[in-house]
Amino acid sequence: MNYLLDSYYTRSPKYSSEVESVTLDVNNLVTSLCRQIQKYDSRFEMSVFPSGSMAEGTKIGRPDEFDFILCLDKLNDITDIVMTDNLLKSGFASLKFKTTQVFDEYLPFTDAVGYLLPILFLRLFYDYWKRALNESHQWKEGNFYYNVENSMLKLFAKPVCTFDVYWLGSVYKQLRISIDLVPAVYKRGWWPINTDIDKITLVSPDIKAAGCFLTLQTKALKILLHDNDCISRTCNTEDPEEEQAKKRLLRISAAPAEICLMKSLPDDFREAYVLAKVLKKVCPAINVETKQYKLEEADFEYEKPRSTRPSELIKSYMLQNSVFYVLDELKMKNQLEDELEVSEITLKMFNFLLRFVDGGHMHMRPYFLSNDINVFETSSELSINKTFIFHLQREFSIKLMLGILNAKFPKECLAA
């Protein structure tokens, strides 16, 4: 296990120096692009909040992935968070403008009663970002270059804007770096009213003060964002109130608190989390046999074994929450004084995930948010059989990593 950590996480001074240079330059680049967008449109005044594994200090491998939350400061100043009773179990909230005086400026992004329509704001944001990336002065100095032929990926369902740059350094040559940007409203110290933050074991004053984001992700994903008449079709609607309300929703993210907690974890728990990520990365693809469940009687697609990639089924967010819960349980049981090896903590993390394997339901609460939110991805569009297969693949993936750790696990199928 030490070999895996040394190979994927520990860096020599020569590499560490260039990683610091890459990190600094990526931060400066994103900040410069945000300033450029603000010149286009003052409504998009933003500050940069580094997130993800690079911000946590848990990145494995090369410094080729960066994540940023772009805090919409001006929008933050003129809005209030609204969280009605019907939103308590949804993981979403809404933003309402404080006064009608701002409506003239923000009218294209509001509904008839003064709520922000995030998907309309996003549409213009992506247009500005693409324009800023093609400003030649951004690339005249430094070690980066941008290939204009590379398309900028827009994931409206997340919502994430992803683009690539290339680094030319003394250690890393032609390093392709992926940068993810998530626009959000950040009211520092804000928590959902159904989260009793003071009762969470690992919460410190700094974590409480970090609070949550509202990312511009909405439940209304049926709007065609490439349609030039998007605003007209969205605002001039006769949809029921319930459907109109979905267009106002912004997803709650506890990323600020999660990053703060991850940075404050004891070193052995941070290393255990990193080791789990390394195991996920090196875990080989497997075929999961399903014939014994006779699913082919319902559909011939189940006749063949299911190709399974544990690295894709087990997400870093699942591992992050599992290490929080493992530390929480040990602290509650007064077992932190027991000296555990890093690999033993990682073992506890995977065993914790295994608890939630179930054929019809696989649900784990995020450490900081409501129990109505699920760490494991779910989709109502999947059939019962496909949901079962998905859970079966995830179970085999967890057991495979337990096997790599030379640990025992239940032989019976827990998902069945």
Short mmCIF file of C-alpha atoms in Angstrom, two decimals, residues 27-373:
data_model
loop_
_atom_site.label_atom_id
_atom_site.label_comp_id
_atom_site.label_asym_id
_atom_site.label_seq_id
_atom_site.Cartn_x
_atom_site.Cartn_y
_atom_site.Cartn_z
CA ASN A 27 -5.76 29.98 -10.49
CA ASN A 28 -4.46 33.16 -12.12
CA LEU A 29 -5.84 32.12 -15.51
CA VAL A 30 -9.34 31.46 -14.17
CA THR A 31 -9.27 34.74 -12.22
CA SER A 32 -8.21 36.63 -15.36
CA LEU A 33 -11.00 35.04 -17.41
CA CYS A 34 -13.55 36.01 -14.75
CA ARG A 35 -12.37 39.62 -14.88
CA GLN A 36 -12.69 39.56 -18.65
CA ILE A 37 -16.29 38.37 -18.41
CA GLN A 38 -17.06 41.10 -15.89
CA LYS A 39 -15.86 43.63 -18.49
CA TYR A 40 -18.42 42.21 -20.90
CA ASP A 41 -21.25 42.35 -18.38
CA SER A 42 -21.10 43.74 -14.83
CA ARG A 43 -23.91 41.40 -13.75
CA PHE A 44 -21.35 38.58 -13.91
CA GLU A 45 -19.07 39.90 -11.19
CA MET A 46 -17.36 36.77 -9.82
CA SER A 47 -14.76 35.61 -7.33
CA VAL A 48 -12.89 32.33 -7.62
CA PHE A 49 -13.23 29.53 -5.05
CA PRO A 50 -10.89 26.56 -5.68
CA SER A 51 -12.57 23.23 -5.01
CA GLY A 52 -12.05 19.53 -5.73
CA SER A 53 -9.03 17.39 -4.94
CA MET A 54 -6.43 20.04 -5.80
CA ALA A 55 -7.98 22.40 -3.25
CA GLU A 56 -8.21 19.60 -0.67
CA GLY A 57 -4.64 18.44 -1.26
CA THR A 58 -5.83 14.92 -2.14
CA LYS A 59 -5.15 14.87 -5.89
CA ILE A 60 -3.50 11.67 -7.11
CA GLY A 61 -1.33 11.47 -10.20
CA ARG A 62 -0.46 14.48 -12.34
CA PRO A 63 -1.89 17.98 -11.76
CA ASP A 64 -4.21 17.61 -14.73
CA GLU A 65 -7.63 18.33 -13.20
CA PHE A 66 -8.78 21.51 -11.49
CA ASP A 67 -12.19 22.48 -10.14
CA PHE A 68 -13.47 25.93 -9.31
CA ILE A 69 -16.65 27.41 -7.96
CA LEU A 70 -17.28 30.82 -9.50
CA CYS A 71 -19.07 32.81 -6.82
CA LEU A 72 -21.52 35.26 -8.39
CA ASP A 73 -20.89 38.10 -5.96
CA LYS A 74 -23.21 40.73 -7.40
CA LEU A 75 -26.07 38.26 -7.67
CA ASN A 76 -25.36 37.21 -4.10
CA ASP A 77 -25.67 40.80 -2.82
CA ILE A 78 -29.11 41.46 -4.31
CA THR A 79 -30.88 38.17 -3.56
CA ASP A 80 -32.18 36.21 -0.58
CA ILE A 81 -32.38 32.43 -0.26
CA VAL A 82 -35.91 31.07 -0.09
CA MET A 83 -36.46 27.54 1.19
CA THR A 84 -40.13 26.68 1.53
CA ASP A 85 -41.52 23.60 3.29
CA ASN A 86 -41.95 21.71 0.03
CA LEU A 87 -38.22 22.10 -0.70
CA LEU A 88 -36.94 20.71 2.60
CA LYS A 89 -36.57 17.17 1.25
CA SER A 90 -35.42 18.09 -2.24
CA GLY A 91 -31.87 19.37 -1.73
CA PHE A 92 -32.83 22.55 -3.59
CA ALA A 93 -33.59 26.17 -2.71
CA SER A 94 -34.52 29.31 -4.66
CA LEU A 95 -33.17 32.85 -4.97
CA LYS A 96 -35.48 35.84 -4.86
CA PHE A 97 -34.43 39.39 -5.62
CA LYS A 98 -34.58 41.67 -2.57
CA THR A 99 -36.37 44.55 -4.29
CA THR A 100 -38.09 45.20 -7.58
CA GLN A 101 -35.56 47.96 -8.30
CA VAL A 102 -33.09 45.43 -9.73
CA PHE A 103 -35.62 43.92 -12.09
CA ASP A 104 -34.70 46.13 -15.04
CA GLU A 105 -31.14 44.86 -15.06
CA TYR A 106 -32.00 41.25 -14.28
CA LEU A 107 -35.38 41.05 -15.98
CA PRO A 108 -34.19 38.46 -18.56
CA PHE A 109 -33.34 36.09 -15.67
CA THR A 110 -36.45 36.48 -13.50
CA ASP A 111 -39.94 35.10 -13.45
CA ALA A 112 -43.12 37.10 -12.85
CA VAL A 113 -42.77 37.05 -9.04
CA GLY A 114 -39.11 38.00 -8.79
CA TYR A 115 -37.34 34.63 -8.57
CA LEU A 116 -34.09 33.96 -10.43
CA LEU A 117 -34.36 31.56 -13.38
CA PRO A 118 -30.88 30.02 -13.22
CA ILE A 119 -30.90 28.24 -16.55
CA LEU A 120 -31.29 31.56 -18.38
CA PHE A 121 -28.40 33.06 -16.44
CA LEU A 122 -26.31 30.01 -17.32
CA ARG A 123 -26.99 30.31 -21.00
CA LEU A 124 -25.47 33.79 -21.17
CA PHE A 125 -22.65 32.79 -18.82
CA TYR A 126 -21.50 30.05 -21.20
CA ASP A 127 -21.60 32.43 -24.16
CA TYR A 128 -19.39 34.92 -22.31
CA TRP A 129 -17.00 32.22 -21.16
CA LYS A 130 -16.48 30.94 -24.69
CA ARG A 131 -15.82 34.49 -25.85
CA ALA A 132 -13.27 35.10 -23.06
CA LEU A 133 -11.37 31.92 -23.90
CA ASN A 134 -10.84 33.20 -27.42
CA GLU A 135 -9.34 36.52 -26.33
CA SER A 136 -5.79 36.34 -27.70
CA HIS A 137 -4.26 38.46 -24.92
CA GLN A 138 -5.06 35.70 -22.38
CA TRP A 139 -2.45 33.45 -24.01
CA LYS A 140 0.42 35.82 -24.86
CA GLU A 141 2.41 35.09 -21.69
CA GLY A 142 3.05 32.14 -19.40
CA ASN A 143 3.26 28.39 -19.89
CA PHE A 144 -0.29 27.77 -21.10
CA TYR A 145 -1.79 27.61 -24.51
CA TYR A 146 -5.38 27.01 -25.57
CA ASN A 147 -6.35 24.97 -28.61
CA VAL A 148 -9.32 26.80 -30.12
CA GLU A 149 -10.28 23.61 -31.96
CA ASN A 150 -11.08 21.93 -28.65
CA SER A 151 -14.77 22.32 -27.92
CA MET A 152 -15.88 23.70 -24.57
CA LEU A 153 -18.07 21.12 -22.85
CA LYS A 154 -21.28 22.39 -21.28
CA LEU A 155 -23.06 20.07 -18.86
CA PHE A 156 -26.27 21.90 -18.05
CA ALA A 157 -27.55 19.09 -15.84
CA LYS A 158 -24.69 19.61 -13.37
CA PRO A 159 -24.09 22.50 -14.33
CA VAL A 160 -20.41 22.42 -15.25
CA CYS A 161 -18.40 24.25 -17.87
CA THR A 162 -15.27 22.28 -18.83
CA PHE A 163 -12.36 23.35 -21.01
CA ASP A 164 -8.79 22.16 -21.56
CA VAL A 165 -5.49 24.03 -21.58
CA TYR A 166 -1.97 22.76 -22.22
CA TRP A 167 1.03 23.30 -19.96
CA LEU A 168 4.59 23.47 -21.25
CA GLY A 169 7.03 23.21 -18.34
CA SER A 170 10.40 21.75 -17.42
CA VAL A 171 8.90 18.63 -15.81
CA TYR A 172 5.48 18.29 -17.41
CA LYS A 173 5.56 18.55 -21.20
CA GLN A 174 2.40 19.17 -23.21
CA LEU A 175 0.31 18.37 -20.13
CA ARG A 176 -3.39 18.54 -20.94
CA ILE A 177 -5.22 20.09 -18.01
CA SER A 178 -8.99 19.86 -17.59
CA ILE A 179 -10.63 22.78 -15.79
CA ASP A 180 -14.19 22.49 -14.43
CA LEU A 181 -16.14 25.62 -13.55
CA VAL A 182 -19.37 25.70 -11.57
CA PRO A 183 -21.13 29.07 -11.17
CA ALA A 184 -22.81 29.41 -7.78
CA VAL A 185 -24.16 31.82 -5.21
CA TYR A 186 -22.23 31.66 -1.96
CA LYS A 187 -23.72 33.17 1.18
CA ARG A 188 -21.03 32.24 3.67
CA GLY A 189 -22.28 30.49 6.77
CA TRP A 190 -25.69 29.64 5.27
CA TRP A 191 -27.11 26.20 6.03
CA PRO A 192 -30.46 24.64 5.03
CA ILE A 193 -33.02 25.03 7.80
CA ASN A 194 -33.41 21.24 8.02
CA THR A 195 -29.70 20.75 8.80
CA ASP A 196 -28.90 20.99 12.52
CA ILE A 197 -25.25 21.74 11.97
CA ASP A 198 -24.42 21.96 15.70
CA LYS A 199 -25.35 18.29 16.18
CA ILE A 200 -22.89 16.98 13.58
CA THR A 201 -19.96 15.43 15.41
CA LEU A 202 -17.05 16.63 13.29
CA VAL A 203 -18.22 20.22 12.87
CA SER A 204 -15.83 22.94 14.02
CA PRO A 205 -16.46 26.72 14.05
CA ASP A 206 -14.57 27.04 10.75
CA ILE A 207 -16.65 24.32 9.11
CA LYS A 208 -19.87 25.89 10.36
CA ALA A 209 -18.74 29.28 9.04
CA ALA A 210 -17.94 27.78 5.62
CA GLY A 211 -21.58 26.85 4.99
CA CYS A 212 -23.07 25.85 1.62
CA PHE A 213 -23.24 26.96 -2.00
CA LEU A 214 -26.27 27.21 -4.23
CA THR A 215 -25.17 25.97 -7.64
CA LEU A 216 -27.14 27.01 -10.72
CA GLN A 217 -28.54 23.53 -11.24
CA THR A 218 -32.27 23.27 -11.72
CA LYS A 219 -34.76 20.43 -11.88
CA ALA A 220 -36.23 21.83 -15.10
CA LEU A 221 -33.93 20.31 -17.72
CA LYS A 222 -36.36 20.28 -20.63
CA ILE A 223 -35.52 23.80 -21.78
CA LEU A 224 -33.67 23.75 -25.10
CA LEU A 225 -30.72 25.98 -24.39
CA HIS A 226 -29.61 26.18 -28.00
CA ASP A 227 -32.94 27.74 -28.94
CA ASN A 228 -32.58 31.48 -29.60
CA ASP A 229 -36.13 31.98 -28.33
CA CYS A 230 -35.21 30.37 -25.01
CA ILE A 231 -36.23 33.33 -22.84
CA SER A 232 -39.55 33.81 -24.59
CA ARG A 233 -40.48 30.14 -24.34
CA THR A 234 -39.43 29.93 -20.70
CA CYS A 235 -41.08 33.05 -19.31
CA ASN A 236 -44.23 33.11 -21.43
CA THR A 237 -45.48 29.82 -20.10
CA GLU A 238 -48.78 28.36 -19.02
CA ASP A 239 -47.19 25.48 -17.12
CA PRO A 240 -48.71 24.54 -13.75
CA GLU A 241 -47.24 26.33 -10.74
CA GLU A 242 -45.36 23.16 -9.74
CA GLU A 243 -43.53 23.07 -13.08
CA GLN A 244 -42.80 26.78 -12.97
CA ALA A 245 -41.36 26.38 -9.46
CA LYS A 246 -38.88 23.75 -10.70
CA LYS A 247 -37.29 26.34 -12.97
CA ARG A 248 -36.38 28.45 -9.93
CA LEU A 249 -34.54 25.72 -8.06
CA LEU A 250 -30.83 25.76 -7.30
CA ARG A 251 -29.06 22.72 -5.90
CA ILE A 252 -27.60 22.97 -2.40
CA SER A 253 -23.95 21.93 -2.17
CA ALA A 254 -21.98 21.54 1.07
CA ALA A 255 -18.67 21.72 -0.83
CA PRO A 256 -17.23 24.60 1.27
CA ALA A 257 -17.81 22.67 4.50
CA GLU A 258 -16.59 19.40 2.93
CA ILE A 259 -13.35 21.01 1.75
CA CYS A 260 -12.83 22.58 5.17
CA LEU A 261 -13.36 19.24 6.92
CA MET A 262 -11.13 17.35 4.49
CA LYS A 263 -8.28 19.80 5.10
CA SER A 264 -8.67 19.39 8.87
CA LEU A 265 -8.76 15.56 8.92
CA PRO A 266 -5.98 13.75 10.77
CA ASP A 267 -3.15 12.85 8.39
CA ASP A 268 -3.81 9.10 8.54
CA PHE A 269 -7.47 9.60 7.55
CA ARG A 270 -6.50 11.87 4.67
CA GLU A 271 -4.01 9.26 3.48
CA ALA A 272 -6.66 6.55 3.84
CA TYR A 273 -8.97 8.57 1.60
CA VAL A 274 -6.16 9.05 -0.93
CA LEU A 275 -5.37 5.32 -0.82
CA ALA A 276 -9.03 4.53 -1.53
CA LYS A 277 -8.89 6.83 -4.57
CA VAL A 278 -5.72 5.10 -5.78
CA LEU A 279 -7.32 1.66 -5.39
CA LYS A 280 -10.31 2.90 -7.37
CA LYS A 281 -7.99 4.10 -10.12
CA VAL A 282 -5.90 0.93 -10.43
CA CYS A 283 -8.78 -1.51 -9.96
CA PRO A 284 -9.15 -3.62 -13.14
CA ALA A 285 -12.33 -3.87 -15.17
CA ILE A 286 -14.35 -7.03 -14.54
CA ASN A 287 -17.29 -8.89 -16.07
CA VAL A 288 -20.26 -9.46 -13.75
CA GLU A 289 -22.24 -12.60 -14.56
CA THR A 290 -26.03 -12.22 -14.26
CA LYS A 291 -27.38 -15.49 -15.71
CA GLN A 292 -28.14 -16.95 -12.29
CA TYR A 293 -30.81 -14.30 -11.82
CA LYS A 294 -32.58 -15.33 -15.07
CA LEU A 295 -32.95 -11.75 -16.20
CA GLU A 296 -32.55 -12.86 -19.82
CA GLU A 297 -36.11 -14.14 -19.62
CA ALA A 298 -37.22 -10.51 -19.48
CA ASP A 299 -34.65 -9.13 -21.93
CA PHE A 300 -31.97 -10.81 -24.06
CA GLU A 301 -29.50 -8.02 -23.26
CA TYR A 302 -28.91 -9.73 -19.89
CA GLU A 303 -27.55 -12.92 -21.49
CA LYS A 304 -23.98 -11.63 -21.59
CA PRO A 305 -21.85 -10.69 -18.57
CA ARG A 306 -21.90 -6.99 -17.74
CA SER A 307 -18.63 -5.16 -18.31
CA THR A 308 -17.88 -3.28 -15.09
CA ARG A 309 -15.35 -0.53 -14.39
CA PRO A 310 -15.05 0.03 -10.62
CA SER A 311 -13.24 3.33 -11.27
CA GLU A 312 -16.44 4.70 -12.85
CA LEU A 313 -18.96 3.17 -10.43
CA ILE A 314 -17.27 4.25 -7.20
CA LYS A 315 -17.10 8.04 -7.12
CA SER A 316 -14.70 10.16 -5.08
CA TYR A 317 -17.70 11.83 -3.42
CA MET A 318 -18.79 8.43 -2.05
CA LEU A 319 -15.30 7.83 -0.66
CA GLN A 320 -15.18 11.33 0.81
CA ASN A 321 -18.42 10.84 2.72
CA SER A 322 -17.38 7.38 3.85
CA VAL A 323 -14.15 8.67 5.43
CA PHE A 324 -16.16 11.36 7.24
CA TYR A 325 -18.56 8.74 8.62
CA VAL A 326 -15.77 6.35 9.63
CA LEU A 327 -14.02 9.11 11.58
CA ASP A 328 -17.36 10.15 13.09
CA GLU A 329 -18.13 6.60 14.27
CA LEU A 330 -14.66 6.10 15.76
CA LYS A 331 -14.91 9.42 17.56
CA MET A 332 -18.38 8.60 18.93
CA LYS A 333 -17.09 5.24 20.19
CA ASN A 334 -13.96 6.84 21.72
CA GLN A 335 -11.78 4.61 19.55
CA LEU A 336 -9.58 7.30 18.02
CA GLU A 337 -6.86 6.49 20.52
CA ASP A 338 -6.48 3.07 18.90
CA GLU A 339 -3.67 3.37 16.38
CA LEU A 340 -4.98 2.22 13.02
CA GLU A 341 -2.89 1.68 9.93
CA VAL A 342 -3.84 3.75 6.91
CA SER A 343 -4.92 0.60 5.06
CA GLU A 344 -7.15 -0.39 8.01
CA ILE A 345 -8.99 2.94 7.78
CA THR A 346 -9.40 2.45 4.02
CA LEU A 347 -10.77 -1.01 4.74
CA LYS A 348 -13.34 0.48 7.11
CA MET A 349 -14.33 2.96 4.39
CA PHE A 350 -15.12 0.24 1.84
CA ASN A 351 -16.93 -1.85 4.45
CA PHE A 352 -18.99 1.23 5.29
CA LEU A 353 -20.00 1.59 1.62
CA LEU A 354 -20.90 -2.10 1.49
CA ARG A 355 -23.56 -1.55 4.15
CA PHE A 356 -25.70 0.35 1.66
CA VAL A 357 -25.82 -2.28 -1.08
CA ASP A 358 -29.40 -3.32 -1.65
CA GLY A 359 -31.14 -4.73 -4.70
CA GLY A 360 -33.97 -2.23 -4.81
CA HIS A 361 -32.59 0.68 -2.83
CA MET A 362 -29.09 2.06 -2.29
CA HIS A 363 -29.15 5.18 -0.18
CA MET A 364 -26.49 7.02 1.82
CA ARG A 365 -26.99 10.44 3.34
CA PRO A 366 -24.36 13.12 2.60
CA TYR A 367 -22.48 13.86 5.81
CA PHE A 368 -23.63 17.49 6.02
CA LEU A 369 -27.03 17.45 4.33
CA SER A 370 -30.51 15.99 4.72
CA ASN A 371 -31.22 12.27 4.73
CA ASP A 372 -33.54 12.85 1.77
CA ILE A 373 -30.47 13.41 -0.45
#
